Amino acid sequence: MDIRELKKLENKRKMNKGYMWALFCAILWGIWYIPGTIIWALPPFDAMWINIADPTGAGTYENGTAATLVVAVLISAFNALTVILALLLWNGVLGKFGEMSRTLKEFHPCSKWFFLASIFGGPMAILGSFIAIGFIGAGFAAVAALLYPVIGSILARQWYGEQISKRAWAGIFVIIIGGLTIFVGGAIAEISAGSINYIGYVGGLMAALGWGIEGAIAGKGLDIAEPDVGITIRFLGENLIWWIILVPAVALAGYPIFEYAIQAFNPLSILVLGFAGITFGYCYVSWYKSFPLIGVGRGQGIGNLYGLCAVIFMYLFLAQVPAWTVLVGGALCVLGSFVMISEETGEAESLRGE
Amino acid sequence: MAQRPIKFRLLELFSDEKEHWNNEIVTQVQKEYNMNSNFGRDSINFDILELASGGMLKSVESKVDEDGVYKKGFLLHKYVITDFGKVRASDACLEYV
């Protein structure tokens, strides 16, 4: 085999590794919707929702919306906490604490990107996803965020010239049509039924925008940082946002969030939150590891298969069958992802226009 | 020198605009960061691969590692920093001139 063939083979091996990481991400992300759904029904989160939604005990649930939002904040905060524990364990096993400390110190050129990514990934995307789960359901939340590679690909191109082929654009177009089917189809069905959980749709949109923007920002930081370290700094930022800013802000607004936070330390909740932390933490590791190898656009395109995985896992474990608009829209989004990733990458060594 | 993130150091080493073989750079960084295991070696080489994938380094020459200086039978690459790499090196406060 000549050098040219060997180089081609090496490039292919590298791309396959990137696709493999992105596929791991999709599977783990899909599994995460199981603990992400179950946790709402566990103590103290179930009692927390009822006590806030129905303070008089009259069964009128007049504060239902506020209750769902406050519970979503506490669940998101705990999710971030268990994810950072899983990531610290991962970095410990890999012996990367030294690199983490070195990277953390380089705030201006490097770690600021991960802190910025944590704002879009945490209070925007993850909270949005939990809002969508709380108001509409996990199947909808999983599929609604499928629009995120569109945002990520466009931003990665605008911000740092990541190459997007015509075929990738075709995939993005199919994903947009799929996303519209999910949003508009679901909204029409709800309007005709006489009620619309518009906050749930806002949550879905927050997830799509948040994860798309996060990926593009993280891609910038990952130029000069190791992915395992970068993702841990990103979750360090998210924990600071939840536990130093947002959870105290909810408490100051008069909601008993700290009392329920303490009650969350019961074996069943710890087990389910731990499961959420492991699946979400390692799905994020895989996501970040795929970006430097195959680019943000392709990494997010393959990662998008999480929607399909989530619908399958939700059906298998929780017997949840989503609405037909979600299924059709989700199928289109997955089709768009396949169009994006099936392009011939040739011998391109770099993902950027050079 | 082992006080900055590894990718910073790699960009810094390539900032002399000279061509460097990956195995030579890997050996140097292994010594500087005390990462002498095979895992450390592969991890540093992977960082170089990521820098090339991100368009900051480009391979100008390749050869098969016949003598096992890095890994027998693997491809060795001679890299040089790209213009984009110089910009990112400069962003990373490497005082690139």
CSV table of C-alpha atoms in Angstrom, one decimal:
chain,number,residue,atom,x,y,z
A,1,MET,CA,0.0,0.0,0.0
A,2,ASP,CA,1.4,3.4,-0.9
A,3,ILE,CA,1.6,6.4,1.3
A,4,ARG,CA,-1.4,8.0,-0.5
A,5,GLU,CA,-3.6,5.0,0.3
A,6,LEU,CA,-2.3,4.8,3.9
A,7,LYS,CA,-3.1,8.5,4.4
A,8,LYS,CA,-6.6,8.0,3.0
A,9,LEU,CA,-7.1,5.0,5.4
A,10,GLU,CA,-5.8,7.0,8.3
A,11,ASN,CA,-8.2,9.8,7.5
A,12,LYS,CA,-11.1,7.4,7.3
A,13,ARG,CA,-10.1,5.8,10.6
A,14,LYS,CA,-10.1,9.2,12.2
A,15,MET,CA,-13.5,10.1,10.8
A,16,ASN,CA,-14.9,6.8,11.8
A,17,LYS,CA,-13.7,7.4,15.4
A,18,GLY,CA,-15.5,10.8,15.3
A,19,TYR,CA,-18.7,9.2,14.1
A,20,MET,CA,-18.4,6.4,16.7
A,21,TRP,CA,-18.1,9.0,19.5
A,22,ALA,CA,-21.2,10.9,18.1
A,23,LEU,CA,-23.1,7.6,17.9
A,24,PHE,CA,-22.3,6.9,21.6
A,25,CYS,CA,-23.5,10.3,22.3
A,26,ALA,CA,-26.8,9.6,20.5
A,27,ILE,CA,-27.4,6.3,22.4
A,28,LEU,CA,-26.6,7.7,25.9
A,29,TRP,CA,-28.6,10.9,25.2
A,30,GLY,CA,-31.6,8.8,24.2
A,31,ILE,CA,-31.3,6.7,27.4
A,32,TRP,CA,-31.1,9.8,29.5
A,33,TYR,CA,-34.7,10.6,28.8
A,34,ILE,CA,-35.7,7.6,30.9
A,35,PRO,CA,-34.3,9.0,34.2
A,36,GLY,CA,-35.2,12.5,32.9
A,37,THR,CA,-38.8,11.4,32.9
A,38,ILE,CA,-38.9,9.1,36.0
A,39,ILE,CA,-37.4,11.7,38.3
A,40,TRP,CA,-40.6,13.9,38.1
A,41,ALA,CA,-42.6,11.1,39.7
A,42,LEU,CA,-40.1,10.5,42.6
A,43,PRO,CA,-40.0,12.1,46.1
A,44,PRO,CA,-39.5,15.0,46.8
A,45,PHE,CA,-40.2,16.3,43.2
A,46,ASP,CA,-43.7,14.9,43.0
A,47,ALA,CA,-44.7,16.3,46.4
A,48,MET,CA,-42.9,19.6,45.5
A,49,TRP,CA,-45.0,20.0,42.4
A,50,ILE,CA,-48.3,19.4,44.2
A,51,ASN,CA,-47.4,21.7,47.1
A,52,ILE,CA,-46.4,24.6,44.8
A,53,ALA,CA,-49.2,24.0,42.3
A,54,ASP,CA,-52.0,23.6,44.8
A,55,PRO,CA,-51.0,25.7,47.9
A,56,THR,CA,-54.5,25.7,49.4
A,57,GLY,CA,-55.0,21.9,48.9
A,58,ALA,CA,-58.3,22.5,47.2
A,59,GLY,CA,-57.3,20.5,44.2
A,60,THR,CA,-57.5,23.5,41.8
A,61,TYR,CA,-53.8,23.5,40.9
A,62,GLU,CA,-53.9,27.2,40.1
A,63,ASN,CA,-50.0,27.5,40.2
A,64,GLY,CA,-49.4,24.5,38.0
A,65,THR,CA,-47.2,26.4,35.5
A,66,ALA,CA,-45.0,28.0,38.2
A,67,ALA,CA,-44.7,24.6,39.9
A,68,THR,CA,-43.5,22.9,36.7
A,69,LEU,CA,-40.9,25.6,36.1
A,70,VAL,CA,-39.6,25.5,39.7
A,71,VAL,CA,-39.4,21.7,39.7
A,72,ALA,CA,-37.6,21.9,36.3
A,73,VAL,CA,-35.0,24.2,37.8
A,74,LEU,CA,-34.3,21.9,40.7
A,75,ILE,CA,-34.1,18.8,38.5
A,76,SER,CA,-31.8,20.6,36.1
A,77,ALA,CA,-29.6,21.7,39.0
A,78,PHE,CA,-29.3,18.2,40.3
A,79,ASN,CA,-28.7,16.9,36.8
A,80,ALA,CA,-25.8,19.3,36.5
A,81,LEU,CA,-24.5,18.1,39.9
A,82,THR,CA,-24.5,14.4,39.1
A,83,VAL,CA,-23.0,15.1,35.6
A,84,ILE,CA,-20.0,17.0,37.1
A,85,LEU,CA,-19.4,14.0,39.5
A,86,ALA,CA,-19.4,11.6,36.6
A,87,LEU,CA,-17.1,13.9,34.6
A,88,LEU,CA,-14.6,14.3,37.6
A,89,LEU,CA,-14.5,10.5,37.9
A,90,TRP,CA,-13.8,10.2,34.1
A,91,ASN,CA,-11.0,12.8,34.3
A,92,GLY,CA,-9.6,11.1,37.4
A,93,VAL,CA,-9.4,7.7,35.6
A,94,LEU,CA,-7.8,9.4,32.6
A,95,GLY,CA,-5.3,11.3,34.8
A,96,LYS,CA,-6.4,14.7,33.4
A,97,PHE,CA,-6.7,16.8,36.6
A,98,GLY,CA,-3.4,18.5,35.8
A,99,GLU,CA,-4.6,19.4,32.3
A,100,MET,CA,-7.9,20.6,33.7
A,101,SER,CA,-6.2,22.9,36.2
A,102,ARG,CA,-3.9,24.3,33.4
A,103,THR,CA,-6.9,24.9,31.1
A,104,LEU,CA,-9.0,26.4,33.8
A,105,LYS,CA,-6.3,29.0,34.5
A,106,GLU,CA,-6.3,30.1,30.8
A,107,PHE,CA,-9.6,31.9,31.1
A,108,HIS,CA,-9.3,34.5,28.4
A,109,PRO,CA,-8.1,32.4,25.4
A,110,CYS,CA,-9.7,29.2,26.4
A,111,SER,CA,-12.0,28.4,29.3
A,112,LYS,CA,-14.2,31.4,28.7
A,113,TRP,CA,-15.6,29.6,25.7
A,114,PHE,CA,-16.7,26.7,27.9
A,115,PHE,CA,-18.2,29.0,30.6
A,116,LEU,CA,-20.1,30.7,27.7
A,117,ALA,CA,-21.2,27.3,26.4
A,118,SER,CA,-22.5,26.4,29.9
A,119,ILE,CA,-25.0,29.3,29.8
A,120,PHE,CA,-26.5,28.2,26.5
A,121,GLY,CA,-26.2,24.5,27.3
A,122,GLY,CA,-27.5,24.7,30.9
A,123,PRO,CA,-30.2,27.3,31.7
A,124,MET,CA,-31.2,27.4,28.1
A,125,ALA,CA,-31.0,23.9,26.6
A,126,ILE,CA,-31.2,21.6,29.5
A,127,LEU,CA,-33.8,23.6,31.4
A,128,GLY,CA,-35.7,24.0,28.1
A,129,SER,CA,-35.7,20.3,27.7
A,130,PHE,CA,-37.0,19.7,31.2
A,131,ILE,CA,-39.7,22.3,30.6
A,132,ALA,CA,-40.7,20.5,27.5
A,133,ILE,CA,-40.7,17.2,29.4
A,134,GLY,CA,-42.7,18.7,32.2
A,135,PHE,CA,-45.4,20.5,30.1
A,136,ILE,CA,-45.7,18.1,27.2
A,137,GLY,CA,-43.7,14.9,27.5
A,138,ALA,CA,-40.3,13.3,27.0
A,139,GLY,CA,-41.1,12.1,23.5
A,140,PHE,CA,-41.9,15.7,22.4
A,141,ALA,CA,-38.9,17.2,24.3
A,142,ALA,CA,-36.5,14.7,22.7
A,143,VAL,CA,-37.7,15.3,19.2
A,144,ALA,CA,-38.2,19.1,19.5
A,145,ALA,CA,-34.5,19.6,20.1
A,146,LEU,CA,-33.7,17.8,16.8
A,147,LEU,CA,-33.5,21.2,15.2
A,148,TYR,CA,-30.3,22.0,17.0
A,149,PRO,CA,-27.8,20.8,14.3
A,150,VAL,CA,-29.2,23.4,12.0
A,151,ILE,CA,-28.3,26.2,14.4
A,152,GLY,CA,-25.0,24.6,15.2
A,153,SER,CA,-23.9,24.1,11.6
A,154,ILE,CA,-24.8,27.6,10.5
A,155,LEU,CA,-23.0,29.2,13.5
A,156,ALA,CA,-19.9,27.0,13.0
A,157,ARG,CA,-19.7,28.2,9.4
A,158,GLN,CA,-20.3,31.8,10.2
A,159,TRP,CA,-18.0,32.0,13.2
A,160,TYR,CA,-15.0,29.9,12.1
A,161,GLY,CA,-15.6,28.8,8.5
A,162,GLU,CA,-16.4,25.2,9.1
A,163,GLN,CA,-17.0,23.7,5.7
A,164,ILE,CA,-20.6,22.6,4.9
A,165,SER,CA,-21.2,20.8,1.7
A,166,LYS,CA,-24.3,21.0,-0.5
A,167,ARG,CA,-25.3,17.6,0.7
A,168,ALA,CA,-25.0,18.7,4.3
A,169,TRP,CA,-27.2,21.8,3.5
A,170,ALA,CA,-29.8,19.4,2.0
A,171,GLY,CA,-29.8,17.4,5.2
A,172,ILE,CA,-30.2,20.6,7.2
A,173,PHE,CA,-33.2,21.6,5.0
A,174,VAL,CA,-34.9,18.2,5.7
A,175,ILE,CA,-34.3,18.6,9.4
A,176,ILE,CA,-36.0,22.1,9.3
A,177,ILE,CA,-39.1,20.5,7.6
A,178,GLY,CA,-39.1,17.8,10.2
A,179,GLY,CA,-38.8,20.4,13.0
A,180,LEU,CA,-41.7,22.4,11.5
A,181,THR,CA,-43.9,19.2,11.4
A,182,ILE,CA,-43.2,18.6,15.1
A,183,PHE,CA,-43.9,22.2,16.2
A,184,VAL,CA,-46.7,23.2,13.9
A,185,GLY,CA,-48.4,19.8,13.8
A,186,GLY,CA,-48.4,19.5,17.6
A,187,ALA,CA,-49.6,23.0,18.1
A,188,ILE,CA,-52.5,22.6,15.6
A,189,ALA,CA,-53.5,19.3,17.3
A,190,GLU,CA,-53.6,21.1,20.7
A,191,ILE,CA,-55.4,24.2,19.5
A,192,SER,CA,-58.1,22.0,17.9
A,193,ALA,CA,-58.3,20.1,21.3
A,194,GLY,CA,-58.9,23.5,23.0
A,195,SER,CA,-55.7,23.8,24.9
A,196,ILE,CA,-52.1,24.6,24.1
A,197,ASN,CA,-49.1,24.1,26.4
A,198,TYR,CA,-47.2,27.0,24.8
A,199,ILE,CA,-44.6,27.0,27.5
A,200,GLY,CA,-43.7,23.4,26.6
A,201,TYR,CA,-43.1,24.5,23.0
A,202,VAL,CA,-40.9,27.4,24.2
A,203,GLY,CA,-39.0,24.8,26.2
A,204,GLY,CA,-38.5,22.7,23.0
A,205,LEU,CA,-37.3,25.8,21.1
A,206,MET,CA,-34.9,26.7,24.0
A,207,ALA,CA,-33.4,23.2,23.8
A,208,ALA,CA,-32.8,23.4,20.1
A,209,LEU,CA,-31.4,26.9,20.2
A,210,GLY,CA,-29.3,26.3,23.3
A,211,TRP,CA,-27.7,23.1,22.2
A,212,GLY,CA,-27.0,24.5,18.7
A,213,ILE,CA,-25.3,27.6,20.1
A,214,GLU,CA,-23.5,25.6,22.7
A,215,GLY,CA,-21.9,23.3,20.2
A,216,ALA,CA,-20.7,26.1,18.0
A,217,ILE,CA,-19.2,28.0,20.9
A,218,ALA,CA,-17.6,24.9,22.4
A,219,GLY,CA,-16.1,24.1,18.9
A,220,LYS,CA,-14.2,27.3,19.3
A,221,GLY,CA,-12.8,26.4,22.7
A,222,LEU,CA,-12.0,22.9,21.6
A,223,ASP,CA,-9.5,24.3,19.0
A,224,ILE,CA,-7.1,24.7,21.8
A,225,ALA,CA,-8.4,22.5,24.7
A,226,GLU,CA,-8.8,18.8,25.2
A,227,PRO,CA,-12.4,17.6,24.9
A,228,ASP,CA,-12.5,15.7,28.3
A,229,VAL,CA,-11.3,18.8,30.1
A,230,GLY,CA,-13.4,21.2,28.1
A,231,ILE,CA,-16.7,19.4,28.9
A,232,THR,CA,-15.8,19.3,32.6
A,233,ILE,CA,-15.1,23.1,32.7
A,234,ARG,CA,-18.4,23.6,30.8
A,235,PHE,CA,-20.3,21.7,33.5
A,236,LEU,CA,-18.4,23.4,36.3
A,237,GLY,CA,-19.8,26.6,34.8
A,238,GLU,CA,-23.3,25.2,34.7
A,239,ASN,CA,-23.2,24.1,38.3
A,240,LEU,CA,-22.1,27.6,39.3
A,241,ILE,CA,-25.1,29.0,37.4
A,242,TRP,CA,-27.6,26.7,39.0
A,243,TRP,CA,-26.3,26.5,42.6
A,244,ILE,CA,-24.9,30.1,43.1
A,245,ILE,CA,-27.4,32.1,40.9
A,246,LEU,CA,-30.6,30.4,39.8
A,247,VAL,CA,-31.6,28.1,42.7
A,248,PRO,CA,-31.0,30.9,45.3
A,249,ALA,CA,-33.0,33.3,43.0
A,250,VAL,CA,-35.9,30.9,43.0
A,251,ALA,CA,-35.6,30.7,46.8
A,252,LEU,CA,-35.6,34.5,47.1
A,253,ALA,CA,-38.8,34.5,44.9
A,254,GLY,CA,-40.4,32.7,47.8
A,255,TYR,CA,-40.4,29.1,46.7
A,256,PRO,CA,-39.2,26.4,49.2
A,257,ILE,CA,-36.6,25.0,46.8
A,258,PHE,CA,-33.8,24.5,49.3
A,259,GLU,CA,-36.0,22.4,51.6
A,260,TYR,CA,-36.9,20.1,48.7
A,261,ALA,CA,-33.2,20.1,47.6
A,262,ILE,CA,-32.2,18.6,50.9
A,263,GLN,CA,-35.1,16.0,50.7
A,264,ALA,CA,-33.7,14.9,47.3
A,265,PHE,CA,-31.0,13.1,49.1
A,266,ASN,CA,-33.0,9.9,49.4
A,267,PRO,CA,-31.8,6.6,48.0
A,268,LEU,CA,-34.3,6.4,45.1
A,269,SER,CA,-33.8,9.9,43.9
A,270,ILE,CA,-30.0,9.6,44.2
A,271,LEU,CA,-30.2,6.4,42.1
A,272,VAL,CA,-32.2,7.9,39.3
A,273,LEU,CA,-30.3,11.2,39.4
A,274,GLY,CA,-27.0,9.2,39.4
A,275,PHE,CA,-28.3,7.3,36.3
A,276,ALA,CA,-29.1,10.7,34.7
A,277,GLY,CA,-25.6,12.0,35.5
A,278,ILE,CA,-23.8,9.0,34.1
A,279,THR,CA,-25.8,8.9,30.8
A,280,PHE,CA,-25.8,12.6,30.3
A,281,GLY,CA,-22.2,13.2,31.4
A,282,TYR,CA,-20.8,10.5,29.1
A,283,CYS,CA,-23.1,11.5,26.3
A,284,TYR,CA,-21.6,15.0,26.5
A,285,VAL,CA,-18.1,13.6,26.7
A,286,SER,CA,-18.8,11.8,23.4
A,287,TRP,CA,-20.4,14.8,21.8
A,288,TYR,CA,-17.4,17.1,22.6
A,289,LYS,CA,-14.9,14.4,21.5
A,290,SER,CA,-16.5,14.1,18.1
A,291,PHE,CA,-16.3,17.8,17.3
A,292,PRO,CA,-12.6,18.1,16.7
A,293,LEU,CA,-12.6,14.9,14.6
A,294,ILE,CA,-15.6,15.4,12.3
A,295,GLY,CA,-16.7,19.0,12.9
A,296,VAL,CA,-19.5,20.5,14.8
A,297,GLY,CA,-22.0,20.1,11.9
A,298,ARG,CA,-21.4,16.3,11.4
A,299,GLY,CA,-21.0,15.7,15.2
A,300,GLN,CA,-24.4,17.3,15.8
A,301,GLY,CA,-25.9,15.6,12.8
A,302,ILE,CA,-25.1,12.1,14.1
A,303,GLY,CA,-25.7,13.1,17.7
A,304,ASN,CA,-29.2,13.9,16.4
A,305,LEU,CA,-30.0,10.3,16.2
A,306,TYR,CA,-30.6,10.6,20.0
A,307,GLY,CA,-34.2,11.6,19.0
A,308,LEU,CA,-34.7,8.2,17.4
A,309,CYS,CA,-33.0,6.4,20.4
A,310,ALA,CA,-35.1,8.3,22.9
A,311,VAL,CA,-38.4,7.4,21.2
A,312,ILE,CA,-37.3,3.8,21.1
A,313,PHE,CA,-36.1,3.7,24.7
A,314,MET,CA,-39.2,5.6,25.9
A,315,TYR,CA,-41.4,3.0,24.2
A,316,LEU,CA,-39.4,0.0,25.5
A,317,PHE,CA,-39.0,1.2,29.1
A,318,LEU,CA,-42.0,3.5,29.8
A,319,ALA,CA,-44.5,2.3,27.1
A,320,GLN,CA,-44.8,5.9,25.9
A,321,VAL,CA,-46.0,6.3,22.3
A,322,PRO,CA,-45.6,9.8,20.9
A,323,ALA,CA,-48.1,11.6,18.7
A,324,TRP,CA,-48.0,10.9,14.9
A,325,THR,CA,-46.7,14.4,14.1
A,326,VAL,CA,-43.7,13.8,16.5
A,327,LEU,CA,-43.0,10.5,14.8
A,328,VAL,CA,-43.2,11.9,11.2
A,329,GLY,CA,-41.2,15.0,12.1
A,330,GLY,CA,-38.7,12.9,14.0
A,331,ALA,CA,-38.3,10.5,11.1
A,332,LEU,CA,-37.6,13.5,8.8
A,333,CYS,CA,-35.0,14.9,11.2
A,334,VAL,CA,-33.3,11.5,11.3
A,335,LEU,CA,-33.5,11.3,7.5
A,336,GLY,CA,-31.8,14.7,7.3
A,337,SER,CA,-29.1,13.5,9.7
A,338,PHE,CA,-28.4,10.6,7.4
A,339,VAL,CA,-28.2,12.8,4.4
A,340,MET,CA,-25.7,15.0,6.3
A,341,ILE,CA,-23.4,12.2,7.3
A,342,SER,CA,-23.5,10.1,4.2
A,343,GLU,CA,-21.4,12.6,2.2
A,344,GLU,CA,-18.1,11.5,0.8
A,345,THR,CA,-15.4,13.2,2.9
A,346,GLY,CA,-12.6,12.3,0.4
A,347,GLU,CA,-9.0,13.1,1.5
A,348,ALA,CA,-9.8,16.3,3.3
A,349,GLU,CA,-7.5,16.5,6.2
A,350,SER,CA,-8.9,19.6,7.7
A,351,LEU,CA,-12.6,20.5,8.4
A,352,ARG,CA,-11.9,24.2,7.9
A,353,GLY,CA,-11.5,26.1,4.6
A,354,GLU,CA,-7.8,26.5,4.1
B,1,MET,CA,7.3,24.8,30.4
B,2,ALA,CA,4.6,22.4,31.5
B,3,GLN,CA,2.4,25.1,32.9
B,4,ARG,CA,0.1,25.7,29.9
B,5,PRO,CA,-2.5,23.4,28.3
B,6,ILE,CA,-1.0,20.8,26.0
B,7,LYS,CA,-2.5,22.1,22.8
B,8,PHE,CA,-1.2,25.6,23.6
B,9,ARG,CA,2.3,24.1,24.0
B,10,LEU,CA,2.0,22.2,20.8
B,11,LEU,CA,1.0,25.3,18.9
B,12,GLU,CA,3.8,27.1,20.5
B,13,LEU,CA,6.3,24.5,19.4
B,14,PHE,CA,5.0,24.8,15.8
B,15,SER,CA,5.1,28.6,15.9
B,16,ASP,CA,8.7,28.6,14.7
B,17,GLU,CA,7.1,27.9,11.3
B,18,LYS,CA,9.5,25.0,10.7
B,19,GLU,CA,8.3,21.5,9.8
B,20,HIS,CA,8.3,19.0,12.6
B,21,TRP,CA,7.7,15.2,12.7
B,22,ASN,CA,4.9,14.3,15.0
B,23,ASN,CA,7.0,11.7,16.8
B,24,GLU,CA,9.7,14.2,17.7
B,25,ILE,CA,7.1,16.7,19.1
B,26,VAL,CA,5.4,13.9,21.0
B,27,THR,CA,8.6,12.8,22.6
B,28,GLN,CA,9.5,16.4,23.6
B,29,VAL,CA,6.0,17.1,25.1
B,30,GLN,CA,6.1,13.7,26.9
B,31,LYS,CA,9.3,14.8,28.7
B,32,GLU,CA,8.0,18.3,29.5
B,33,TYR,CA,4.7,17.1,30.9
B,34,ASN,CA,6.1,13.9,32.5
B,35,MET,CA,3.7,11.8,30.4
B,36,ASN,CA,5.9,8.9,29.7
B,37,SER,CA,3.4,6.1,29.4
B,38,ASN,CA,2.0,4.8,26.1
B,39,PHE,CA,-1.3,6.4,27.0
B,40,GLY,CA,0.4,9.7,27.5
B,41,ARG,CA,2.2,9.3,24.1
B,42,ASP,CA,-1.1,8.5,22.3
B,43,SER,CA,-3.0,11.3,24.1
B,44,ILE,CA,-0.4,13.9,22.9
B,45,ASN,CA,-0.4,12.5,19.4
B,46,PHE,CA,-4.2,12.7,19.4
B,47,ASP,CA,-4.0,16.4,20.4
B,48,ILE,CA,-1.8,16.9,17.3
B,49,LEU,CA,-4.3,15.1,15.1
B,50,GLU,CA,-7.1,17.3,16.5
B,51,LEU,CA,-5.1,20.4,15.7
B,52,ALA,CA,-4.6,19.2,12.2
B,53,SER,CA,-8.3,18.3,11.9
B,54,GLY,CA,-9.2,21.8,13.1
B,55,GLY,CA,-7.0,23.3,10.3
B,56,MET,CA,-4.3,24.6,12.6
B,57,LEU,CA,-1.6,22.3,11.4
B,58,LYS,CA,-1.2,20.6,8.0
B,59,SER,CA,0.8,17.6,7.0
B,60,VAL,CA,3.5,18.3,4.4
B,61,GLU,CA,5.2,14.9,4.3
B,62,SER,CA,4.4,11.4,5.5
B,63,LYS,CA,6.3,8.2,5.9
B,64,VAL,CA,5.7,4.7,7.3
B,65,ASP,CA,7.4,4.1,10.7
B,66,GLU,CA,9.6,1.3,9.6
B,67,ASP,CA,12.0,1.5,12.6
B,68,GLY,CA,9.3,1.8,15.3
B,69,VAL,CA,10.4,5.3,16.4
B,70,TYR,CA,6.7,5.9,17.3
B,71,LYS,CA,4.7,2.8,16.5
B,72,LYS,CA,6.0,0.3,14.0
B,73,GLY,CA,3.9,0.3,10.8
B,74,PHE,CA,2.0,3.5,11.6
B,75,LEU,CA,2.2,6.6,9.5
B,76,LEU,CA,4.4,9.5,10.7
B,77,HIS,CA,3.5,13.0,9.6
B,78,LYS,CA,5.6,16.1,9.2
B,79,TYR,CA,3.4,19.1,10.2
B,80,VAL,CA,3.7,22.8,9.7
B,81,ILE,CA,1.5,25.5,11.3
B,82,THR,CA,-1.1,27.1,9.0
B,83,ASP,CA,-2.2,30.7,8.8
B,84,PHE,CA,-5.3,29.8,10.8
B,85,GLY,CA,-3.0,28.0,13.3
B,86,LYS,CA,-1.0,31.2,13.7
B,87,VAL,CA,-4.1,33.2,14.4
B,88,ARG,CA,-5.3,30.7,17.0
B,89,ALA,CA,-1.8,30.6,18.5
B,90,SER,CA,-1.9,34.3,18.7
B,91,ASP,CA,-5.4,34.2,20.4
B,92,ALA,CA,-3.9,31.8,22.9
B,93,CYS,CA,-1.4,34.5,24.0
B,94,LEU,CA,1.6,32.7,22.6
B,95,GLU,CA,3.2,35.9,21.7
B,96,TYR,CA,3.5,34.7,18.1
B,97,VAL,CA,5.7,37.0,16.0
